[in-house]
Amino acid sequence: MRNVCVLGLGYIGLPTASVLATRGCAVLGVDVSPRVLEAVAAGRAHVEEPDLDVLVRAAVGSGNLRVAAAPAPADVFIIAVPTPFREREGSARAPDLSFVEAAARSLAPVLAPGNLVILESTSPVGTTEKVRGWVEDELGRLGRRVDGLLFAHCPERVLPGQVLRELVTNDRICGGLTPEAADRARDLYASFCTARIYLTDARTAELAKLAENAYRDVNIAYANELAAVCERVGVDVWELIPLANRHPRVNILRPGPGVGGHCVAVDPWFIVDAAPDRTPLIRAARAVNDGRPAAVASRVREGLSPGAAVACLGLAFKPDVDDLRESPAVAVARLLADAGHRVLAVEPHARELPAELRGRAELVTLEDALARADGVVLLVDHRAFAGLRIADLRGRPFIDTRGMVRA
Ligand code: SAJ
């Protein structure tokens, strides 16, 4: 039986550890948070994701998934910790690799010859080489010599809300610091991934992952720019884009109040940071998307008198998830509150307001919001809002940033 140690039990590490455990690997899940360890040890998922609770319960129940605060000897180590960014001078951002470094260094006491270390966290080009450097440095400090260590980058690609399915069915890239490392990584993923697994070097795998999310960001920026043009020239962008997409080689994404989450709005900066003088397009896309909440808030205000009550429908960063962090919808609500409006927030997936809105908005039901608001803005196309009709708005100013509401 293969022994696998997964460092970081977040929205990627926990499903990966659980899937491996249910496929017969002996998995040790490691996390720095006692709260996370306690939840997983009890067979509970601490992140909201369809069916993950059931999988974690099965994995822990089988005895194949255990948790600990520090790594233990294993055949394969998977690093799946966050790689956020830090603000830099001006508008640029720099990747923060401190969690990856800490995880890599923590392996030194337990590594054995021939072990494979896989970096799954989305990372700037060259990070897998840095992981090897941190491991070697730490081994040196401990006076240990471990031969034949292998290092690979195998980026996760799963979409929040569909993680369990996409973990198994998405094609995967395994980039090794050596061809042997890529081969060994493929063997591990082939134990649960039914799609194709492509082998390459680590740097290519690192940039491929970043390129995927930057592509989506640029495409959404294009849709958002078209939405702004449509407003100016009196065209309905929700009619326009589907018509343009009827062309066999065009696929424009959907405009909205901005780009949120921890990936699409973050990863492009990792490319910009590596080559600032060669990335004007990627930067421009970031600026367009980051400017959307302010543009939406000012459009909402145009139709309302000062202090008017605004119903903000949806606060999550995208439809049908409960994640309110890095959400452009929250940014719009905050801008409206800053401007002195009464904000009636409707978020069927949240029990409380996020910190930025506490004391500055009310969390209410859809019915309550529609009864009390002077104007309405739809910010997230949650399924819960699917039944909303123009008639429900009874002639009040309404902006639909997601093109959801029909006549
Ligand atoms: N958005 C739009 N218009 C669209 C699509 C999305 O405004 O047409 C907005 C969403 O509302 C959200 C943001 O973009 O605020 C990002 O949402 P998303 O659904 O595009 O992506 P994430 O962040 O949930 O997940 C992405 C995925 N990447 C790609 O599809 C290329 C996922 O596969 C990655 O695994 C994930 O990032 C990650 O971890 O990197």
Short mmCIF file of C-alpha atoms and ligand atoms in Angstrom, two decimals:
data_model
loop_
_atom_site.label_atom_id
_atom_site.label_comp_id
_atom_site.label_asym_id
_atom_site.label_seq_id
_atom_site.Cartn_x
_atom_site.Cartn_y
_atom_site.Cartn_z
CA MET A 1 0.00 0.00 0.00
CA ARG A 2 1.29 3.47 -0.91
CA ASN A 3 1.89 5.93 1.92
CA VAL A 4 1.04 9.52 1.08
CA CYS A 5 1.41 12.61 3.24
CA VAL A 6 -0.70 15.64 2.21
CA LEU A 7 0.37 19.01 3.61
CA GLY A 8 -2.50 21.51 3.73
CA LEU A 9 -6.07 20.25 4.17
CA GLY A 10 -7.82 23.10 2.36
CA TYR A 11 -10.15 23.02 -0.60
CA ILE A 12 -7.60 21.09 -2.69
CA GLY A 13 -5.64 19.11 -0.08
CA LEU A 14 -8.67 17.71 1.73
CA PRO A 15 -10.46 16.31 -1.34
CA THR A 16 -7.17 14.96 -2.72
CA ALA A 17 -6.26 13.28 0.58
CA SER A 18 -9.77 11.81 0.87
CA VAL A 19 -9.87 10.49 -2.70
CA LEU A 20 -6.44 8.87 -2.29
CA ALA A 21 -7.56 7.29 0.99
CA THR A 22 -10.72 5.85 -0.54
CA ARG A 23 -8.57 4.41 -3.38
CA GLY A 24 -6.49 2.43 -0.90
CA CYS A 25 -3.58 4.72 -0.04
CA ALA A 26 -2.59 5.20 3.58
CA VAL A 27 -2.85 8.99 3.87
CA LEU A 28 -1.65 11.33 6.59
CA GLY A 29 -3.24 14.79 6.32
CA VAL A 30 -1.21 17.59 7.89
CA ASP A 31 -2.43 21.09 8.71
CA VAL A 32 -1.27 23.98 10.87
CA SER A 33 -4.82 24.69 12.11
CA PRO A 34 -6.00 22.66 15.14
CA ARG A 35 -9.61 23.47 14.12
CA VAL A 36 -9.08 21.82 10.73
CA LEU A 37 -7.38 18.78 12.26
CA GLU A 38 -10.19 18.35 14.77
CA ALA A 39 -12.90 18.56 12.08
CA VAL A 40 -11.20 16.10 9.72
CA ALA A 41 -10.34 13.66 12.52
CA ALA A 42 -14.07 13.64 13.33
CA GLY A 43 -14.82 12.83 9.68
CA ARG A 44 -16.13 16.30 8.83
CA ALA A 45 -15.23 18.61 5.94
CA HIS A 46 -14.48 22.13 7.17
CA VAL A 47 -14.82 23.56 3.64
CA GLU A 48 -18.16 23.74 1.87
CA GLU A 49 -18.12 21.59 -1.27
CA PRO A 50 -20.85 19.29 -2.59
CA ASP A 51 -20.45 15.69 -1.31
CA LEU A 52 -17.08 16.37 0.32
CA ASP A 53 -18.49 15.61 3.77
CA VAL A 54 -19.53 12.13 2.64
CA LEU A 55 -16.10 11.46 1.11
CA VAL A 56 -14.18 12.66 4.18
CA ARG A 57 -16.38 10.54 6.44
CA ALA A 58 -15.74 7.48 4.27
CA ALA A 59 -11.99 8.16 4.12
CA VAL A 60 -11.63 8.62 7.88
CA GLY A 61 -14.03 5.75 8.58
CA SER A 62 -11.92 3.36 6.47
CA GLY A 63 -8.91 4.10 8.67
CA ASN A 64 -6.91 5.20 5.61
CA LEU A 65 -7.05 8.93 6.35
CA ARG A 66 -5.47 10.11 9.58
CA VAL A 67 -4.39 13.61 10.56
CA ALA A 68 -1.43 15.13 12.39
CA ALA A 69 0.14 18.52 13.02
CA ALA A 70 3.48 17.48 11.45
CA PRO A 71 4.51 15.19 8.58
CA ALA A 72 5.57 11.57 9.11
CA PRO A 73 7.58 9.25 6.81
CA ALA A 74 5.77 8.39 3.54
CA ASP A 75 6.50 7.48 -0.11
CA VAL A 76 4.97 10.62 -1.57
CA PHE A 77 4.47 14.11 -0.11
CA ILE A 78 1.92 16.48 -1.63
CA ILE A 79 2.16 20.18 -0.79
CA ALA A 80 -1.25 21.88 -1.18
CA VAL A 81 -0.94 25.08 0.85
CA PRO A 82 -2.08 28.59 -0.14
CA THR A 83 0.07 30.86 -2.32
CA PRO A 84 -1.49 34.30 -1.82
CA PHE A 85 0.04 37.57 -3.00
CA ARG A 86 1.44 40.56 -1.16
CA GLU A 87 0.81 44.17 -2.18
CA ARG A 88 3.83 45.75 -3.78
CA GLU A 89 4.70 49.32 -4.60
CA GLY A 90 2.30 50.76 -7.17
CA SER A 91 -0.46 48.44 -8.32
CA ALA A 92 1.64 45.29 -8.79
CA ARG A 93 1.47 42.29 -6.46
CA ALA A 94 4.13 39.74 -5.52
CA PRO A 95 3.60 36.07 -4.69
CA ASP A 96 3.91 35.04 -1.05
CA LEU A 97 5.62 31.64 -0.91
CA SER A 98 6.06 31.55 2.86
CA PHE A 99 3.53 28.71 3.34
CA VAL A 100 5.18 26.60 0.62
CA GLU A 101 8.59 27.23 2.14
CA ALA A 102 7.42 26.26 5.63
CA ALA A 103 5.81 23.07 4.27
CA ALA A 104 8.92 22.15 2.26
CA ARG A 105 11.24 22.70 5.22
CA SER A 106 8.97 20.64 7.50
CA LEU A 107 9.65 17.57 5.33
CA ALA A 108 13.38 17.43 6.00
CA PRO A 109 13.25 15.39 9.23
CA VAL A 110 11.10 12.62 7.67
CA LEU A 111 12.31 12.28 4.06
CA ALA A 112 13.86 8.98 2.94
CA PRO A 113 15.81 8.05 -0.22
CA GLY A 114 13.66 7.90 -3.37
CA ASN A 115 10.76 9.88 -1.89
CA LEU A 116 8.68 12.01 -4.27
CA VAL A 117 7.70 15.57 -3.31
CA ILE A 118 4.81 17.04 -5.34
CA LEU A 119 3.92 20.73 -5.29
CA GLU A 120 0.20 21.18 -6.12
CA SER A 121 -0.20 24.77 -4.97
CA THR A 122 -0.52 27.27 -7.83
CA SER A 123 2.95 28.80 -7.95
CA PRO A 124 5.20 31.17 -9.91
CA VAL A 125 7.61 29.67 -12.42
CA GLY A 126 10.66 28.24 -10.62
CA THR A 127 8.92 27.39 -7.35
CA THR A 128 9.46 23.62 -7.64
CA GLU A 129 13.20 24.32 -7.92
CA LYS A 130 12.90 26.50 -4.81
CA VAL A 131 11.12 23.65 -2.99
CA ARG A 132 14.09 21.40 -3.74
CA GLY A 133 16.43 24.19 -2.52
CA TRP A 134 14.50 24.64 0.76
CA VAL A 135 14.45 20.88 1.38
CA GLU A 136 18.19 20.57 0.69
CA ASP A 137 18.94 23.58 2.88
CA GLU A 138 16.95 22.15 5.76
CA LEU A 139 18.50 18.69 5.36
CA GLY A 140 21.92 20.37 5.53
CA ARG A 141 20.97 22.16 8.73
CA LEU A 142 19.86 18.87 10.25
CA GLY A 143 23.09 17.20 9.08
CA ARG A 144 21.05 14.67 7.05
CA ARG A 145 21.87 13.27 3.62
CA VAL A 146 18.99 11.77 1.63
CA ASP A 147 19.72 10.48 -1.88
CA GLY A 148 17.46 10.22 -4.91
CA LEU A 149 14.74 12.67 -3.88
CA LEU A 150 12.31 13.50 -6.70
CA PHE A 151 10.38 16.76 -7.16
CA ALA A 152 7.40 17.54 -9.41
CA HIS A 153 4.71 20.17 -9.94
CA CYS A 154 1.21 18.83 -10.60
CA PRO A 155 -1.15 21.82 -10.47
CA GLU A 156 -4.72 21.35 -9.36
CA ARG A 157 -7.37 22.54 -11.83
CA VAL A 158 -10.66 21.84 -10.12
CA LEU A 159 -13.55 24.29 -10.13
CA PRO A 160 -15.02 25.15 -6.71
CA GLY A 161 -18.49 23.63 -6.60
CA GLN A 162 -17.43 20.71 -8.82
CA VAL A 163 -14.25 19.63 -7.09
CA LEU A 164 -14.97 15.93 -6.59
CA ARG A 165 -16.00 15.34 -10.18
CA GLU A 166 -13.23 17.44 -11.74
CA LEU A 167 -10.55 15.87 -9.53
CA VAL A 168 -11.25 12.58 -11.26
CA THR A 169 -12.24 13.70 -14.78
CA ASN A 170 -9.99 16.68 -15.60
CA ASP A 171 -6.84 16.14 -17.64
CA ARG A 172 -3.78 16.65 -15.51
CA ILE A 173 -0.24 17.96 -16.03
CA CYS A 174 2.73 16.42 -14.22
CA GLY A 175 5.92 18.48 -14.54
CA GLY A 176 9.05 16.96 -13.06
CA LEU A 177 12.40 18.46 -12.18
CA THR A 178 13.53 15.21 -13.83
CA PRO A 179 11.63 12.88 -16.20
CA GLU A 180 11.64 10.19 -13.49
CA ALA A 181 9.87 12.58 -11.10
CA ALA A 182 7.14 13.27 -13.69
CA ASP A 183 6.72 9.51 -14.28
CA ARG A 184 6.39 8.74 -10.59
CA ALA A 185 3.86 11.58 -10.15
CA ARG A 186 1.81 10.21 -13.03
CA ASP A 187 1.65 6.80 -11.32
CA LEU A 188 0.12 8.41 -8.25
CA TYR A 189 -2.52 10.49 -10.10
CA ALA A 190 -3.39 7.56 -12.38
CA SER A 191 -4.68 5.79 -9.25
CA PHE A 192 -7.74 8.09 -9.21
CA CYS A 193 -7.69 10.33 -12.31
CA THR A 194 -9.54 8.78 -15.26
CA ALA A 195 -8.53 11.50 -17.75
CA ARG A 196 -5.26 12.05 -19.61
CA ILE A 197 -2.08 12.84 -17.72
CA TYR A 198 0.49 14.86 -19.64
CA LEU A 199 4.16 14.81 -18.67
CA THR A 200 6.43 17.82 -18.93
CA ASP A 201 9.05 19.73 -16.96
CA ALA A 202 8.18 21.62 -13.78
CA ARG A 203 8.55 25.15 -15.19
CA THR A 204 6.16 24.41 -18.06
CA ALA A 205 3.63 22.92 -15.65
CA GLU A 206 3.90 25.97 -13.40
CA LEU A 207 3.31 28.41 -16.24
CA ALA A 208 0.54 26.29 -17.80
CA LYS A 209 -1.54 26.60 -14.64
CA LEU A 210 -1.02 30.37 -14.46
CA ALA A 211 -1.76 30.72 -18.17
CA GLU A 212 -5.13 28.97 -17.75
CA ASN A 213 -6.38 31.36 -15.11
CA ALA A 214 -4.92 34.46 -16.81
CA TYR A 215 -6.69 33.38 -20.02
CA ARG A 216 -9.99 33.33 -18.17
CA ASP A 217 -9.28 36.71 -16.59
CA VAL A 218 -8.45 38.30 -19.96
CA ASN A 219 -11.56 36.79 -21.55
CA ILE A 220 -13.80 38.06 -18.71
CA ALA A 221 -12.15 41.51 -18.97
CA TYR A 222 -13.05 41.53 -22.65
CA ALA A 223 -16.66 40.69 -21.77
CA ASN A 224 -16.69 43.44 -19.12
CA GLU A 225 -15.26 45.95 -21.59
CA LEU A 226 -17.94 44.99 -24.10
CA ALA A 227 -20.59 45.48 -21.39
CA ALA A 228 -19.32 49.03 -20.82
CA VAL A 229 -19.36 49.74 -24.57
CA CYS A 230 -22.88 48.33 -24.85
CA GLU A 231 -24.12 50.71 -22.15
CA ARG A 232 -22.67 53.63 -24.10
CA VAL A 233 -24.12 52.64 -27.47
CA GLY A 234 -27.45 51.27 -26.27
CA VAL A 235 -27.00 47.56 -27.04
CA ASP A 236 -28.00 44.69 -24.73
CA VAL A 237 -24.74 42.85 -23.93
CA TRP A 238 -26.71 39.72 -22.93
CA GLU A 239 -28.10 39.51 -26.43
CA LEU A 240 -24.83 40.55 -28.07
CA ILE A 241 -22.42 37.98 -26.57
CA PRO A 242 -24.50 34.84 -27.27
CA LEU A 243 -24.92 36.07 -30.86
CA ALA A 244 -21.16 36.64 -31.27
CA ASN A 245 -20.54 33.21 -29.71
CA ARG A 246 -22.56 31.58 -32.49
CA HIS A 247 -19.37 32.00 -34.54
CA PRO A 248 -17.62 28.61 -34.43
CA ARG A 249 -14.32 30.08 -33.23
CA VAL A 250 -15.56 32.66 -30.70
CA ASN A 251 -16.26 32.01 -27.01
CA ILE A 252 -16.62 35.22 -25.02
CA LEU A 253 -17.28 34.72 -21.30
CA ARG A 254 -19.86 36.60 -19.26
CA PRO A 255 -19.61 40.14 -17.90
CA GLY A 256 -20.31 40.77 -14.24
CA PRO A 257 -19.47 42.98 -11.26
CA GLY A 258 -15.81 41.87 -11.33
CA VAL A 259 -13.63 38.81 -10.84
CA GLY A 260 -13.31 37.28 -7.38
CA GLY A 261 -12.04 34.15 -5.69
CA HIS A 262 -8.50 33.10 -4.92
CA CYS A 263 -7.37 32.04 -8.37
CA VAL A 264 -8.46 33.93 -11.47
CA ALA A 265 -7.87 37.37 -9.89
CA VAL A 266 -4.59 36.30 -8.24
CA ASP A 267 -2.65 34.05 -10.61
CA PRO A 268 -2.23 36.60 -13.44
CA TRP A 269 -0.09 38.66 -11.04
CA PHE A 270 2.35 35.73 -10.76
CA ILE A 271 2.99 36.06 -14.49
CA VAL A 272 3.20 39.86 -14.36
CA ASP A 273 5.64 39.66 -11.45
CA ALA A 274 7.96 37.40 -13.48
CA ALA A 275 7.97 39.63 -16.57
CA PRO A 276 6.48 43.08 -15.80
CA ASP A 277 7.70 44.62 -19.05
CA ARG A 278 6.17 41.83 -21.16
CA THR A 279 2.66 41.62 -19.77
CA PRO A 280 0.69 44.78 -20.70
CA LEU A 281 -2.36 42.75 -21.75
CA ILE A 282 -2.56 40.72 -18.54
CA ARG A 283 -2.21 43.89 -16.45
CA ALA A 284 -4.85 45.69 -18.48
CA ALA A 285 -7.27 42.81 -17.92
CA ARG A 286 -6.64 42.99 -14.17
CA ALA A 287 -7.32 46.74 -14.21
CA VAL A 288 -10.56 46.32 -16.18
CA ASN A 289 -11.85 43.59 -13.84
CA ASP A 290 -10.73 45.36 -10.66
CA GLY A 291 -12.53 48.50 -11.85
CA ARG A 292 -15.87 46.75 -12.22
CA PRO A 293 -17.23 47.02 -8.65
CA ALA A 294 -16.79 50.82 -8.70
CA ALA A 295 -18.38 51.07 -12.15
CA VAL A 296 -21.38 48.96 -11.04
CA ALA A 297 -21.79 50.93 -7.78
CA SER A 298 -21.79 54.25 -9.61
CA ARG A 299 -24.37 53.01 -12.12
CA VAL A 300 -26.61 51.91 -9.25
CA ARG A 301 -26.25 55.32 -7.58
CA GLU A 302 -27.14 57.19 -10.77
CA GLY A 303 -30.72 55.94 -10.57
CA LEU A 304 -31.25 56.63 -6.85
CA SER A 305 -31.56 59.56 -4.47
CA PRO A 306 -28.95 59.97 -1.69
CA GLY A 307 -29.45 57.59 1.20
CA ALA A 308 -31.93 55.39 -0.71
CA ALA A 309 -32.20 51.72 0.30
CA VAL A 310 -30.56 49.30 -2.16
CA ALA A 311 -31.21 45.57 -2.27
CA CYS A 312 -27.95 43.76 -3.18
CA LEU A 313 -28.86 40.30 -4.42
CA GLY A 314 -25.94 37.95 -3.78
CA LEU A 315 -22.64 38.49 -1.97
CA ALA A 316 -20.68 35.33 -2.89
CA PHE A 317 -17.77 35.50 -5.33
CA LYS A 318 -19.68 33.36 -7.83
CA PRO A 319 -22.99 31.50 -8.15
CA ASP A 320 -24.06 28.73 -5.78
CA VAL A 321 -21.06 28.83 -3.46
CA ASP A 322 -20.95 30.20 0.09
CA ASP A 323 -17.51 31.81 -0.23
CA LEU A 324 -17.76 35.56 0.42
CA ARG A 325 -14.01 36.19 0.46
CA GLU A 326 -12.47 38.23 -2.38
CA SER A 327 -15.97 38.82 -3.70
CA PRO A 328 -16.71 41.69 -6.09
CA ALA A 329 -20.35 41.58 -4.91
CA VAL A 330 -19.22 42.41 -1.37
CA ALA A 331 -17.10 45.23 -2.83
CA VAL A 332 -20.16 46.71 -4.58
CA ALA A 333 -22.25 46.51 -1.37
CA ARG A 334 -19.43 48.17 0.57
CA LEU A 335 -19.11 51.02 -1.95
CA LEU A 336 -22.86 51.63 -1.74
CA ALA A 337 -22.72 51.68 2.07
CA ASP A 338 -19.70 54.05 1.90
CA ALA A 339 -21.78 56.36 -0.27
CA GLY A 340 -24.46 56.54 2.43
CA HIS A 341 -27.00 54.08 1.03
CA ARG A 342 -28.91 51.65 3.21
CA VAL A 343 -27.78 48.23 2.00
CA LEU A 344 -30.20 45.29 2.22
CA ALA A 345 -28.03 42.29 1.41
CA VAL A 346 -29.57 38.99 0.31
CA GLU A 347 -27.24 35.99 0.43
CA PRO A 348 -29.02 32.64 0.73
CA HIS A 349 -25.67 30.85 1.33
CA ALA A 350 -24.58 32.96 4.32
CA ARG A 351 -25.76 33.13 7.90
CA GLU A 352 -23.91 36.35 8.68
CA LEU A 353 -22.45 39.35 6.92
CA PRO A 354 -18.75 39.41 6.08
CA ALA A 355 -16.60 41.62 8.35
CA GLU A 356 -16.46 44.50 5.81
CA LEU A 357 -20.25 44.86 5.92
CA ARG A 358 -20.95 44.24 9.59
CA GLY A 359 -22.83 47.18 11.09
CA ARG A 360 -23.03 48.74 7.62
CA ALA A 361 -25.64 46.53 5.95
CA GLU A 362 -28.53 44.26 6.91
CA LEU A 363 -28.72 40.61 5.90
CA VAL A 364 -32.35 40.04 4.89
CA THR A 365 -34.50 37.62 2.91
CA LEU A 366 -35.28 38.21 -0.75
CA GLU A 367 -38.92 39.02 0.08
CA ASP A 368 -37.91 41.50 2.76
CA ALA A 369 -35.39 43.18 0.45
CA LEU A 370 -37.89 43.48 -2.38
CA ALA A 371 -40.50 44.94 -0.02
CA ARG A 372 -38.19 47.60 1.42
CA ALA A 373 -35.71 48.59 -1.29
CA ASP A 374 -35.85 51.76 -3.40
CA GLY A 375 -33.57 50.13 -5.98
CA VAL A 376 -32.24 46.63 -6.68
CA VAL A 377 -28.93 45.32 -8.03
CA LEU A 378 -28.44 41.63 -8.83
CA LEU A 379 -24.78 40.77 -8.19
CA VAL A 380 -24.64 36.95 -8.20
CA ASP A 381 -26.63 34.56 -10.41
CA HIS A 382 -27.44 32.09 -7.63
CA ARG A 383 -30.02 29.44 -8.55
CA ALA A 384 -32.04 30.79 -5.61
CA PHE A 385 -32.73 33.95 -7.66
CA ALA A 386 -33.79 32.09 -10.81
CA GLY A 387 -37.50 32.72 -10.25
CA LEU A 388 -37.10 36.50 -10.09
CA ARG A 389 -39.07 38.39 -12.77
CA ILE A 390 -39.01 42.05 -13.84
CA ALA A 391 -42.60 42.35 -12.54
CA ASP A 392 -41.34 41.50 -8.99
CA LEU A 393 -39.34 44.74 -9.05
CA ARG A 394 -42.50 46.85 -9.47
CA GLY A 395 -40.88 49.57 -11.55
CA ARG A 396 -38.00 50.31 -9.17
CA PRO A 397 -34.55 51.02 -10.63
CA PHE A 398 -32.90 47.66 -11.30
CA ILE A 399 -29.49 46.64 -12.54
CA ASP A 400 -28.84 43.03 -13.45
CA THR A 401 -25.04 42.57 -13.55
CA ARG A 402 -25.42 38.88 -14.47
CA GLY A 403 -28.08 38.95 -17.15
CA MET A 404 -30.30 36.64 -15.14
CA VAL A 405 -33.72 38.24 -14.78
CA ARG A 406 -36.29 37.79 -17.51
CA ALA A 407 -39.40 39.82 -18.28
N1 SAJ B 1 -16.66 35.11 -13.76
C1 SAJ B 1 -17.25 36.09 -14.58
N2 SAJ B 1 -17.66 35.74 -15.84
C2 SAJ B 1 -17.54 34.46 -16.29
C3 SAJ B 1 -16.95 33.48 -15.48
C4 SAJ B 1 -16.52 33.83 -14.20
O1 SAJ B 1 -17.38 37.26 -14.18
O2 SAJ B 1 -17.97 34.23 -17.43
C5 SAJ B 1 -16.19 35.47 -12.41
C6 SAJ B 1 -16.88 34.66 -11.30
O3 SAJ B 1 -18.11 35.21 -10.94
C7 SAJ B 1 -15.83 34.74 -10.20
C8 SAJ B 1 -14.50 34.74 -10.98
O4 SAJ B 1 -14.83 35.09 -12.31
O5 SAJ B 1 -15.95 35.97 -9.49
C9 SAJ B 1 -13.77 33.40 -10.95
O6 SAJ B 1 -14.70 32.33 -11.10
P1 SAJ B 1 -14.42 31.04 -12.02
O7 SAJ B 1 -15.62 30.19 -11.94
O8 SAJ B 1 -13.98 31.49 -13.36
O9 SAJ B 1 -13.14 30.37 -11.39
P2 SAJ B 1 -12.68 29.87 -9.91
O10 SAJ B 1 -11.82 30.95 -9.33
O11 SAJ B 1 -13.80 29.38 -9.10
O12 SAJ B 1 -11.76 28.61 -10.36
C10 SAJ B 1 -10.70 28.80 -11.30
C11 SAJ B 1 -10.82 27.74 -12.39
N3 SAJ B 1 -9.94 28.07 -13.50
C12 SAJ B 1 -10.35 28.03 -14.78
O13 SAJ B 1 -11.48 27.76 -15.10
C13 SAJ B 1 -9.32 28.36 -15.84
C14 SAJ B 1 -10.49 26.38 -11.79
O14 SAJ B 1 -10.48 25.38 -12.80
C15 SAJ B 1 -9.12 26.43 -11.11
O15 SAJ B 1 -8.78 25.18 -10.51
C16 SAJ B 1 -9.18 27.46 -10.02
O16 SAJ B 1 -9.47 28.72 -10.62
C17 SAJ B 1 -7.85 27.49 -9.29
O17 SAJ B 1 -7.75 26.92 -8.18
O18 SAJ B 1 -6.88 28.02 -9.85
#
